[in-house]
């Protein structure tokens, strides 16, 4: 598997997460029950870092061999 193929996999995995986060935010805007709001905020807080990491890894694997590309230090040794 090539890095660009891995990048496509990360991007594909990020799509449902992005859609779910949009759905949760929409539900949150409509919710009135404080306990339900708490649960929605917690789920959003759990999913957001996952989406961020998938986006970062998709970019890293897509651009890894580009001349002049400065990699995210989070993913380097």
XYZ file of N, CA and C in Angstrom:
231
model
N 0.851 -1.185 0.000
C 0.000 0.000 0.000
C 0.889 1.238 0.000
N 0.543 2.177 -0.849
C 1.273 3.441 -0.934
C 0.677 4.449 0.050
N 1.467 5.452 0.382
C 0.991 6.462 1.326
C -0.226 7.210 0.805
N -0.296 7.485 -0.499
C -1.456 8.202 -1.030
C -2.714 7.349 -0.907
N -2.561 6.007 -0.983
C -3.711 5.122 -0.777
C -4.157 5.161 0.678
N -3.199 5.222 1.563
C -3.509 5.337 2.986
C -4.212 6.662 3.264
N -3.777 7.706 2.578
C -4.413 9.010 2.717
C -5.890 8.936 2.323
N -6.169 8.252 1.229
C -7.556 8.087 0.795
C -8.374 7.324 1.831
N -7.756 6.350 2.477
C -8.448 5.592 3.524
C -8.786 6.485 4.714
N -7.841 7.333 5.111
C -8.110 8.266 6.214
C -9.231 9.234 5.845
N -9.198 9.733 4.625
C -10.236 10.662 4.187
C -11.602 9.990 4.151
N -11.650 8.747 3.703
C -12.912 8.003 3.662
C -13.435 7.743 5.074
N -12.536 7.439 5.992
C -12.946 7.186 7.378
C -13.406 8.470 8.066
N -12.907 9.612 7.627
C -13.277 10.892 8.234
C -14.666 11.351 7.813
N -15.106 10.956 6.629
C -16.417 11.413 6.128
C -17.578 11.077 7.063
N -17.742 9.820 7.502
C -18.861 9.531 8.408
C -18.728 10.244 9.755
N -17.500 10.404 10.222
C -17.291 11.143 11.475
C -17.729 12.591 11.329
N -17.347 13.201 10.213
C -17.728 14.589 9.947
C -19.250 14.726 9.888
N -19.897 13.773 9.235
C -21.361 13.794 9.130
C -22.008 13.599 10.497
N -21.464 12.690 11.290
C -22.031 12.435 12.618
C -21.860 13.654 13.520
N -20.730 14.308 13.451
C -20.526 15.509 14.258
C -21.492 16.619 13.853
N -21.736 16.759 12.569
C -22.704 17.760 12.110
C -24.099 17.428 12.638
N -24.441 16.156 12.600
C -25.743 15.712 13.110
C -25.861 15.971 14.613
N -24.816 15.649 15.359
C -24.834 15.871 16.816
C -24.939 17.359 17.147
N -24.249 18.198 16.395
C -24.321 19.639 16.641
C -25.719 20.188 16.341
N -26.347 19.639 15.326
C -27.708 20.041 15.000
C -28.668 19.626 16.125
N -28.513 18.397 16.609
C -29.331 17.931 17.731
C -29.102 18.782 18.975
N -27.852 19.138 19.212
C -27.503 19.947 20.379
C -28.190 21.303 20.327
N -28.247 21.898 19.156
C -28.873 23.214 18.999
C -30.375 23.159 19.280
N -30.986 21.997 19.083
C -32.426 21.853 19.284
C -32.800 21.318 20.660
N -31.833 20.761 21.368
C -32.119 20.079 22.639
C -32.387 21.054 23.771
N -33.316 20.689 24.635
C -33.672 21.498 25.804
C -33.297 20.809 27.123
N -33.280 19.498 27.117
C -33.011 18.727 28.337
C -31.530 18.833 28.721
N -31.218 19.322 29.920
C -29.815 19.502 30.330
C -29.002 18.203 30.313
N -29.613 17.105 30.695
C -28.878 15.837 30.695
C -28.560 15.391 29.263
N -29.514 15.551 28.363
C -29.288 15.202 26.962
C -28.223 16.122 26.351
N -28.248 17.393 26.728
C -27.233 18.341 26.255
C -25.855 17.899 26.712
N -25.760 17.486 27.964
C -24.476 17.022 28.512
C -23.963 15.825 27.723
N -24.854 14.861 27.445
C -24.450 13.663 26.698
C -24.027 14.013 25.269
N -24.738 14.917 24.631
C -24.373 15.332 23.274
C -23.019 16.034 23.261
N -22.806 16.932 24.210
C -21.515 17.633 24.287
C -20.374 16.660 24.545
N -20.627 15.678 25.388
C -19.592 14.680 25.687
C -19.249 13.867 24.435
N -20.259 13.454 23.695
C -20.016 12.678 22.478
C -19.283 13.512 21.434
N -19.649 14.772 21.314
C -18.957 15.673 20.391
C -17.492 15.818 20.810
N -17.262 15.955 22.112
C -15.893 16.089 22.623
C -15.075 14.823 22.391
N -15.715 13.674 22.364
C -15.004 12.419 22.111
C -14.667 12.248 20.629
N -15.575 12.658 19.772
C -15.381 12.452 18.331
C -14.491 13.501 17.664
N -14.485 14.718 18.197
C -13.726 15.799 17.571
C -12.232 15.496 17.455
N -11.560 15.018 18.509
C -10.131 14.706 18.340
C -9.879 13.579 17.337
N -10.815 12.648 17.240
C -10.667 11.567 16.262
C -10.685 12.125 14.848
N -11.610 13.041 14.586
C -11.696 13.651 13.260
C -10.455 14.493 12.972
N -10.013 15.245 13.951
C -8.814 16.066 13.781
C -7.616 15.201 13.417
N -7.450 14.100 14.130
C -6.314 13.219 13.872
C -6.418 12.578 12.482
N -7.607 12.170 12.092
C -7.771 11.592 10.752
C -7.431 12.609 9.669
N -7.869 13.847 9.860
C -7.553 14.898 8.889
C -6.048 15.149 8.817
N -5.404 15.209 9.977
C -3.957 15.436 10.011
C -3.206 14.293 9.344
N -3.599 13.057 9.630
C -2.917 11.908 9.043
C -3.185 11.790 7.548
N -4.376 12.169 7.119
C -4.673 12.166 5.686
C -3.754 13.152 4.958
N -3.587 14.328 5.531
C -2.698 15.314 4.911
C -1.252 14.844 4.940
N -0.814 14.311 6.064
C 0.559 13.838 6.200
C 0.868 12.755 5.169
N -0.008 11.774 5.048
C 0.260 10.676 4.121
C 0.100 11.112 2.660
N -0.739 12.093 2.402
C -0.918 12.592 1.035
C 0.296 13.416 0.593
N 0.864 14.198 1.498
C 1.906 15.159 1.121
C 3.306 14.759 1.592
N 3.466 13.570 2.127
C 4.710 13.152 2.773
C 5.948 13.366 1.907
N 5.851 13.067 0.647
C 7.028 13.150 -0.221
C 7.136 14.453 -0.998
N 6.245 15.403 -0.751
C 6.333 16.691 -1.444
C 7.565 17.451 -0.973
N 8.335 17.980 -1.918
C 9.478 18.793 -1.509
C 8.991 20.033 -0.756
N 9.623 20.321 0.331
C 9.283 21.515 1.090
C 8.109 21.358 2.035
N 7.494 20.171 2.065
C 6.373 19.968 2.976
C 6.900 19.814 4.395
N 6.418 20.648 5.296
C 6.827 20.580 6.689
C 5.799 19.757 7.446
N 6.221 18.591 7.877
C 5.321 17.680 8.562
C 4.927 18.196 9.934
N 3.773 17.800 10.344
C 3.303 18.109 11.689
C 4.253 17.443 12.691
N 4.825 18.212 13.585
C 5.779 17.670 14.557
C 5.163 16.608 15.462
N 3.867 16.623 15.554
C 3.149 15.645 16.378
C 3.410 14.225 15.864
N 3.671 14.080 14.570
C 3.837 12.780 13.955
C 5.273 12.485 13.520
N 6.231 13.196 14.079
C 7.635 12.919 13.763
C 8.377 12.559 15.042
N 9.467 11.881 14.859
C 10.286 11.476 16.016
C 11.350 12.504 16.293
